[in-house]
mmCIF file of C-alpha atoms in Angstrom:
data_model
loop_
_atom_site.group_PDB
_atom_site.id
_atom_site.type_symbol
_atom_site.label_atom_id
_atom_site.label_comp_id
_atom_site.label_asym_id
_atom_site.label_seq_id
_atom_site.Cartn_x
_atom_site.Cartn_y
_atom_site.Cartn_z
ATOM 1 C CA MET A 272 -0.407 15.105 16.734
ATOM 2 C CA ARG A 273 2.857 14.216 15.012
ATOM 3 C CA ARG A 274 5.837 16.564 15.489
ATOM 4 C CA PHE A 275 8.462 17.203 12.847
ATOM 5 C CA LEU A 276 12.055 18.312 12.663
ATOM 6 C CA PRO A 277 12.780 22.062 12.618
ATOM 7 C CA PHE A 278 12.215 23.970 9.399
ATOM 8 C CA PHE A 279 15.880 24.107 8.451
ATOM 9 C CA LEU A 280 15.945 20.292 8.283
ATOM 10 C CA LEU A 281 13.060 19.994 5.845
ATOM 11 C CA ALA A 282 13.902 18.658 2.400
ATOM 12 C CA GLY A 283 13.812 21.045 -0.537
ATOM 13 C CA LEU A 284 10.756 21.124 -2.779
ATOM 14 C CA SER A 285 10.955 19.774 -6.296
ATOM 15 C CA LEU A 286 10.686 22.440 -8.997
ATOM 16 C CA GLY A 287 7.690 20.689 -10.545
ATOM 17 C CA ALA A 288 5.443 21.038 -7.519
ATOM 18 C CA CYS A 289 3.259 23.568 -5.732
ATOM 19 C CA ALA A 290 4.490 24.336 -2.223
ATOM 20 C CA GLN A 291 2.497 23.539 0.881
ATOM 21 C CA GLN A 292 0.832 26.628 2.300
ATOM 22 C CA PRO A 293 1.102 27.811 5.930
ATOM 23 C CA GLN A 294 -1.631 26.315 8.094
ATOM 24 C CA ASN A 295 -3.766 27.588 10.917
ATOM 25 C CA ALA A 296 -3.127 24.977 13.607
ATOM 26 C CA ALA A 297 -6.347 25.846 15.439
ATOM 27 C CA ALA A 298 -8.403 24.997 12.354
ATOM 28 C CA ARG A 299 -6.811 21.603 11.749
ATOM 29 C CA PRO A 300 -8.780 18.497 12.642
ATOM 30 C CA ALA A 301 -6.698 15.608 13.936
ATOM 31 C CA PRO A 302 -5.705 13.255 11.119
ATOM 32 C CA ALA A 303 -6.970 9.698 11.084
ATOM 33 C CA ARG A 304 -3.983 7.382 11.490
ATOM 34 C CA PRO A 305 -3.654 3.847 10.120
ATOM 35 C CA ALA A 306 -4.513 1.133 12.639
ATOM 36 C CA ALA A 307 -0.884 0.017 12.645
ATOM 37 C CA ALA A 308 1.715 2.693 11.945
ATOM 38 C CA PRO A 309 4.225 1.311 9.418
ATOM 39 C CA THR A 310 7.904 1.623 10.226
ATOM 40 C CA ALA A 311 11.208 0.980 8.539
ATOM 41 C CA PRO A 312 12.500 -2.595 8.753
ATOM 42 C CA ALA A 313 15.313 -4.014 10.859
ATOM 43 C CA ALA A 314 15.953 -1.142 13.284
ATOM 44 C CA VAL A 315 18.914 -1.447 15.649
ATOM 45 C CA ALA A 316 17.959 -2.486 19.187
ATOM 46 C CA SER A 317 16.759 0.479 21.245
ATOM 47 C CA ASN A 318 19.162 -0.292 24.121
ATOM 48 C CA ASP A 319 22.195 0.503 21.965
ATOM 49 C CA PRO A 320 24.111 3.368 23.717
ATOM 50 C CA ALA A 321 24.786 5.105 20.391
ATOM 51 C CA ASP A 322 21.054 5.084 19.605
ATOM 52 C CA ALA A 323 20.346 6.748 22.935
ATOM 53 C CA LYS A 324 22.852 9.512 22.170
ATOM 54 C CA VAL A 325 21.332 10.022 18.715
ATOM 55 C CA ARG A 326 17.818 10.306 20.137
ATOM 56 C CA ALA A 327 19.004 12.742 22.788
ATOM 57 C CA ALA A 328 20.722 14.889 20.148
ATOM 58 C CA LEU A 329 17.554 15.049 18.047
ATOM 59 C CA ARG A 330 15.492 15.967 21.108
ATOM 60 C CA GLN A 331 17.846 18.910 21.607
ATOM 61 C CA LEU A 332 16.804 20.148 18.165
ATOM 62 C CA ASN A 333 13.122 19.437 18.781
ATOM 63 C CA PRO A 334 11.932 17.937 22.118
ATOM 64 C CA GLN A 335 8.820 16.499 20.443
ATOM 65 C CA VAL A 336 10.449 14.904 17.395
ATOM 66 C CA GLU A 337 9.354 11.328 16.629
ATOM 67 C CA VAL A 338 12.059 9.020 15.306
ATOM 68 C CA ASP A 339 10.791 6.187 13.097
ATOM 69 C CA TYR A 340 14.072 4.358 12.532
ATOM 70 C CA ILE A 341 17.685 4.239 13.655
ATOM 71 C CA GLY A 342 20.174 1.912 11.993
ATOM 72 C CA LYS A 343 23.838 1.652 11.075
ATOM 73 C CA ALA A 344 24.914 4.147 8.397
ATOM 74 C CA PRO A 345 27.457 3.350 5.658
ATOM 75 C CA LEU A 346 29.483 6.300 6.960
ATOM 76 C CA PRO A 347 31.675 5.094 9.860
ATOM 77 C CA GLY A 348 30.800 6.671 13.194
ATOM 78 C CA PHE A 349 27.268 7.660 12.134
ATOM 79 C CA ARG A 350 23.748 6.326 12.533
ATOM 80 C CA GLU A 351 21.109 6.452 9.812
ATOM 81 C CA VAL A 352 17.890 8.063 11.074
ATOM 82 C CA ILE A 353 14.407 8.476 9.600
ATOM 83 C CA ALA A 354 12.271 11.198 11.184
ATOM 84 C CA ALA A 355 9.388 13.159 9.654
ATOM 85 C CA GLY A 356 9.888 11.288 6.397
ATOM 86 C CA GLN A 357 13.476 12.499 6.094
ATOM 87 C CA LEU A 358 16.695 10.533 6.231
ATOM 88 C CA VAL A 359 19.661 12.077 8.032
ATOM 89 C CA TYR A 360 22.928 10.818 9.491
ATOM 90 C CA VAL A 361 23.733 11.615 13.121
ATOM 91 C CA SER A 362 27.153 10.946 14.630
ATOM 92 C CA GLU A 363 27.218 8.238 17.287
ATOM 93 C CA ASP A 364 28.420 10.782 19.862
ATOM 94 C CA GLY A 365 25.406 12.994 19.074
ATOM 95 C CA LYS A 366 27.520 15.984 17.997
ATOM 96 C CA TYR A 367 26.933 16.168 14.256
ATOM 97 C CA LEU A 368 24.024 15.850 11.827
ATOM 98 C CA LEU A 369 24.403 15.338 8.083
ATOM 99 C CA GLN A 370 21.526 15.975 5.695
ATOM 100 C CA GLY A 371 21.366 15.888 1.911
ATOM 101 C CA SER A 372 23.687 13.607 -0.073
ATOM 102 C CA LEU A 373 26.556 11.274 0.677
ATOM 103 C CA VAL A 374 28.134 10.075 -2.549
ATOM 104 C CA ASP A 375 30.194 6.899 -2.822
ATOM 105 C CA ILE A 376 32.678 8.072 -5.452
ATOM 106 C CA GLY A 377 33.707 4.586 -6.502
ATOM 107 C CA GLN A 378 30.130 3.422 -7.012
ATOM 108 C CA ARG A 379 28.920 6.842 -8.216
ATOM 109 C CA LYS A 380 25.944 6.334 -5.909
ATOM 110 C CA ASP A 381 24.127 8.616 -3.477
ATOM 111 C CA LEU A 382 23.993 6.457 -0.360
ATOM 112 C CA MET A 383 21.482 8.638 1.467
ATOM 113 C CA GLN A 384 18.900 8.895 -1.281
ATOM 114 C CA GLY A 385 19.437 5.228 -2.162
ATOM 115 C CA SER A 386 18.965 4.024 1.420
ATOM 116 C CA PRO A 387 17.186 0.624 1.587
ATOM 117 C CA ALA A 388 15.748 1.585 4.982
ATOM 118 C CA LEU A 389 14.186 4.758 3.576
ATOM 119 C CA ALA A 390 12.781 2.844 0.598
ATOM 120 C CA GLY A 391 11.296 0.218 2.911
ATOM 121 C CA TYR A 392 9.797 2.856 5.176
ATOM 122 C CA ARG A 393 8.140 4.593 2.250
ATOM 123 C CA GLN A 394 6.888 1.359 0.712
ATOM 124 C CA ASN A 395 5.318 0.297 4.012
ATOM 125 C CA LEU A 396 3.538 3.624 4.364
ATOM 126 C CA LEU A 397 2.218 3.565 0.801
ATOM 127 C CA LYS A 398 1.072 -0.053 1.116
ATOM 128 C CA SER A 399 -0.907 0.881 4.226
ATOM 129 C CA VAL A 400 -3.368 2.807 2.018
ATOM 130 C CA LYS A 401 -6.102 0.551 0.646
ATOM 131 C CA ASP A 402 -6.655 0.509 -3.121
ATOM 132 C CA SER A 403 -10.285 1.450 -2.518
ATOM 133 C CA ASP A 404 -9.142 4.689 -0.852
ATOM 134 C CA LYS A 405 -7.311 5.850 -3.988
ATOM 135 C CA ILE A 406 -8.580 7.329 -7.250
ATOM 136 C CA VAL A 407 -7.017 5.239 -9.996
ATOM 137 C CA PHE A 408 -6.474 6.017 -13.675
ATOM 138 C CA ALA A 409 -4.896 2.965 -15.302
ATOM 139 C CA PRO A 410 -4.472 1.287 -18.685
ATOM 140 C CA ALA A 411 -5.630 -2.299 -19.175
ATOM 141 C CA ASN A 412 -2.179 -3.798 -18.512
ATOM 142 C CA PRO A 413 0.014 -1.226 -16.759
ATOM 143 C CA ARG A 414 3.756 -1.758 -16.789
ATOM 144 C CA TYR A 415 4.293 0.641 -13.896
ATOM 145 C CA THR A 416 2.121 1.993 -11.110
ATOM 146 C CA VAL A 417 2.933 5.285 -9.400
ATOM 147 C CA ASN A 418 1.368 6.821 -6.319
ATOM 148 C CA VAL A 419 0.674 10.533 -6.738
ATOM 149 C CA PHE A 420 -0.264 12.805 -3.843
ATOM 150 C CA THR A 421 -2.428 15.506 -5.381
ATOM 151 C CA ASP A 422 -4.743 18.411 -4.690
ATOM 152 C CA ILE A 423 -7.147 20.336 -6.910
ATOM 153 C CA GLN A 424 -5.682 23.822 -6.482
ATOM 154 C CA CYS A 425 -2.113 23.269 -7.702
ATOM 155 C CA GLY A 426 -1.340 24.155 -11.305
ATOM 156 C CA TYR A 427 1.214 21.367 -11.646
ATOM 157 C CA CYS A 428 -1.380 18.847 -10.409
ATOM 158 C CA ARG A 429 -3.823 20.090 -13.004
ATOM 159 C CA LYS A 430 -1.167 19.872 -15.713
ATOM 160 C CA LEU A 431 -0.323 16.292 -14.781
ATOM 161 C CA HIS A 432 -3.985 15.297 -14.788
ATOM 162 C CA SER A 433 -4.602 16.973 -18.151
ATOM 163 C CA GLN A 434 -2.118 14.448 -19.580
ATOM 164 C CA ILE A 435 -3.462 11.409 -17.734
ATOM 165 C CA ALA A 436 -4.341 9.643 -21.001
ATOM 166 C CA ASP A 437 -0.747 10.074 -22.189
ATOM 167 C CA TYR A 438 0.660 8.503 -18.989
ATOM 168 C CA ASN A 439 -1.750 5.603 -19.437
ATOM 169 C CA LYS A 440 -0.745 5.143 -23.092
ATOM 170 C CA LEU A 441 2.863 4.794 -21.950
ATOM 171 C CA GLY A 442 1.862 1.980 -19.583
ATOM 172 C CA ILE A 443 1.788 4.059 -16.402
ATOM 173 C CA ALA A 444 -1.075 3.643 -13.946
ATOM 174 C CA VAL A 445 -1.637 6.659 -11.694
ATOM 175 C CA GLU A 446 -3.033 6.057 -8.225
ATOM 176 C CA TYR A 447 -4.043 9.353 -6.634
ATOM 177 C CA LEU A 448 -3.953 10.034 -2.907
ATOM 178 C CA ALA A 449 -5.378 13.178 -1.354
ATOM 179 C CA TRP A 450 -2.987 15.835 -0.069
ATOM 180 C CA PRO A 451 -4.740 19.217 0.283
ATOM 181 C CA ARG A 452 -1.704 21.502 0.334
ATOM 182 C CA MET A 453 -3.682 24.410 1.802
ATOM 183 C CA GLY A 454 -3.931 22.331 4.966
ATOM 184 C CA LEU A 455 -6.532 20.479 6.994
ATOM 185 C CA GLY A 456 -9.557 22.628 7.689
ATOM 186 C CA SER A 457 -9.045 24.701 4.515
ATOM 187 C CA GLN A 458 -11.524 24.980 1.652
ATOM 188 C CA ASP A 459 -9.095 22.909 -0.386
ATOM 189 C CA HIS A 460 -9.398 20.178 2.242
ATOM 190 C CA LYS A 461 -13.218 20.353 2.203
ATOM 191 C CA ASP A 462 -13.280 20.228 -1.600
ATOM 192 C CA MET A 463 -11.077 17.152 -1.663
ATOM 193 C CA ILE A 464 -13.394 15.428 0.806
ATOM 194 C CA SER A 465 -16.230 16.276 -1.589
ATOM 195 C CA VAL A 466 -14.309 14.672 -4.460
ATOM 196 C CA TRP A 467 -13.545 11.512 -2.486
ATOM 197 C CA CYS A 468 -17.205 11.305 -1.422
ATOM 198 C CA ALA A 469 -18.546 11.488 -4.985
ATOM 199 C CA ALA A 470 -20.319 8.485 -6.474
ATOM 200 C CA ASP A 471 -17.925 8.724 -9.443
ATOM 201 C CA ARG A 472 -14.617 9.853 -7.938
ATOM 202 C CA LYS A 473 -12.721 9.851 -11.228
ATOM 203 C CA LYS A 474 -15.268 12.148 -12.861
ATOM 204 C CA ALA A 475 -15.420 14.409 -9.801
ATOM 205 C CA LEU A 476 -11.627 14.727 -9.638
ATOM 206 C CA THR A 477 -11.354 15.511 -13.341
ATOM 207 C CA GLU A 478 -14.107 18.144 -13.171
ATOM 208 C CA ALA A 479 -12.584 19.712 -10.054
ATOM 209 C CA LYS A 480 -9.166 19.996 -11.696
ATOM 210 C CA GLN A 481 -10.668 21.438 -14.867
ATOM 211 C CA SER A 482 -13.074 23.940 -13.324
ATOM 212 C CA GLY A 483 -12.025 24.348 -9.703
ATOM 213 C CA ARG A 484 -15.664 23.852 -8.709
ATOM 214 C CA VAL A 485 -16.838 20.977 -6.531
ATOM 215 C CA ALA A 486 -20.320 20.071 -5.326
ATOM 216 C CA ALA A 487 -20.181 19.876 -1.527
ATOM 217 C CA ARG A 488 -20.406 16.340 -0.136
ATOM 218 C CA ASP A 489 -19.469 14.595 3.085
ATOM 219 C CA CYS A 490 -18.995 10.962 4.071
ATOM 220 C CA THR A 491 -16.565 8.660 5.824
ATOM 221 C CA ASN A 492 -13.411 9.288 3.804
ATOM 222 C CA PRO A 493 -9.632 8.709 3.756
ATOM 223 C CA VAL A 494 -8.525 12.300 3.090
ATOM 224 C CA ASN A 495 -7.169 13.041 6.575
ATOM 225 C CA MET A 496 -5.414 9.682 6.734
ATOM 226 C CA GLU A 497 -3.792 10.142 3.315
ATOM 227 C CA TYR A 498 -2.705 13.654 4.238
ATOM 228 C CA ASP A 499 -1.046 12.248 7.346
ATOM 229 C CA ILE A 500 0.699 9.543 5.283
ATOM 230 C CA GLY A 501 2.051 12.308 3.059
ATOM 231 C CA GLN A 502 3.306 14.210 6.097
ATOM 232 C CA ARG A 503 5.095 11.104 7.321
ATOM 233 C CA LEU A 504 6.697 10.737 3.893
ATOM 234 C CA GLY A 505 8.076 14.270 4.194
ATOM 235 C CA ILE A 506 5.956 15.741 1.387
ATOM 236 C CA SER A 507 6.089 19.534 1.198
ATOM 237 C CA GLY A 508 4.134 20.131 -2.021
ATOM 238 C CA THR A 509 2.050 18.602 -4.789
ATOM 239 C CA PRO A 510 2.149 16.638 -6.951
ATOM 240 C CA ALA A 511 4.467 14.204 -5.168
ATOM 241 C CA VAL A 512 5.107 11.153 -7.337
ATOM 242 C CA PHE A 513 6.392 7.891 -5.845
ATOM 243 C CA ALA A 514 7.743 4.981 -7.897
ATOM 244 C CA PRO A 515 7.059 1.313 -7.042
ATOM 245 C CA ASP A 516 10.293 1.082 -5.008
ATOM 246 C CA GLY A 517 9.222 3.960 -2.739
ATOM 247 C CA SER A 518 11.534 6.571 -4.261
ATOM 248 C CA GLN A 519 10.107 9.992 -5.073
ATOM 249 C CA ILE A 520 10.670 10.749 -8.774
ATOM 250 C CA GLY A 521 8.704 14.038 -8.954
ATOM 251 C CA GLY A 522 7.135 16.729 -8.841
ATOM 252 C CA TYR A 523 5.482 17.015 -12.144
ATOM 253 C CA LEU A 524 7.199 15.092 -14.915
ATOM 254 C CA PRO A 525 5.936 15.051 -18.516
ATOM 255 C CA PRO A 526 4.710 11.590 -19.575
ATOM 256 C CA ALA A 527 7.815 10.634 -21.584
ATOM 257 C CA GLU A 528 10.149 11.789 -18.788
ATOM 258 C CA MET A 529 8.205 9.854 -16.176
ATOM 259 C CA ARG A 530 8.368 6.687 -18.283
ATOM 260 C CA ALA A 531 12.129 7.214 -18.774
ATOM 261 C CA ALA A 532 12.619 7.665 -15.019
ATOM 262 C CA LEU A 533 10.687 4.476 -14.267
ATOM 263 C CA ASP A 534 12.599 2.542 -16.939
ATOM 264 C CA LYS A 535 15.868 3.729 -15.417
ATOM 265 C CA LEU A 536 14.820 2.551 -11.956
ATOM 266 C CA ALA A 537 13.724 -0.817 -13.320
ATOM 267 C CA ALA A 538 16.984 -1.258 -15.224
ATOM 268 C CA ALA A 539 18.952 -0.488 -12.067
ATOM 269 C CA GLY A 540 16.937 -3.044 -10.147
ATOM 270 C CA ALA A 541 15.546 -0.452 -7.738
ATOM 271 C CA GLY A 542 12.008 -0.496 -9.107
ATOM 272 C CA LYS A 543 10.299 -3.349 -10.931
ATOM 273 C CA PRO A 544 7.458 -3.177 -13.439
ATOM 274 C CA SER A 545 4.246 -4.561 -12.048
ATOM 275 C CA GLY A 546 3.955 -8.284 -12.613
ATOM 276 C CA MET A 547 7.705 -8.912 -12.438
ATOM 277 C CA PRO A 548 9.076 -11.212 -9.702
#
């Protein structure tokens, strides 16, 4: 089972999302992992002495932490690290850890949140989920496609889904992935399996979000795997909305605000509308 950084290192939850609930570890089934676990690109060689010090420092915080990536940071004397879906900087001597934002004043750019390594890591994880394992609501010719980790209990998830036609009208395709925020083994988890096992998943998801009632079903399903992907992305609540470039743009965003956020990313060159080279 994957181990994460201590609580005080977890990223803050977006205001437009329902927080993950505490879980009973004994009730959790083991998540199904992808055949090949995606990683961030171009990691520094593992025999680098600074890397060894960084890994040792993180093990002091949590002996079971799994580090997905270590690379050179734009801040001199620091390494860029991805662990548990979070990006942090750790000093090369292993003494200091920086989390949050590092702003290049001249460029007016947040270097941590705009990290190419973090974007690549997230994109690789999201691409590891097959299209057939998602529940997709899309217009005929979408300009943008977002991945949305959802559950059926969260009010913000229900609000987003109640406006699904409006997102589609604005050229946004929504690809849902399962993330039962009440935890694996919960009734929420069982209900989401029932939705993903329905003959008509789109209808089942819509009815579940509208009524909260789900006919019990079981089958081979991707729910555990998608939940694990969300954990590896550092998700702490639903909905969690990811743009084509791998950046998280929400939390719940009203349709017009989501389109504006995607347009801004595309204009900056960070995210591209589908179909663009």
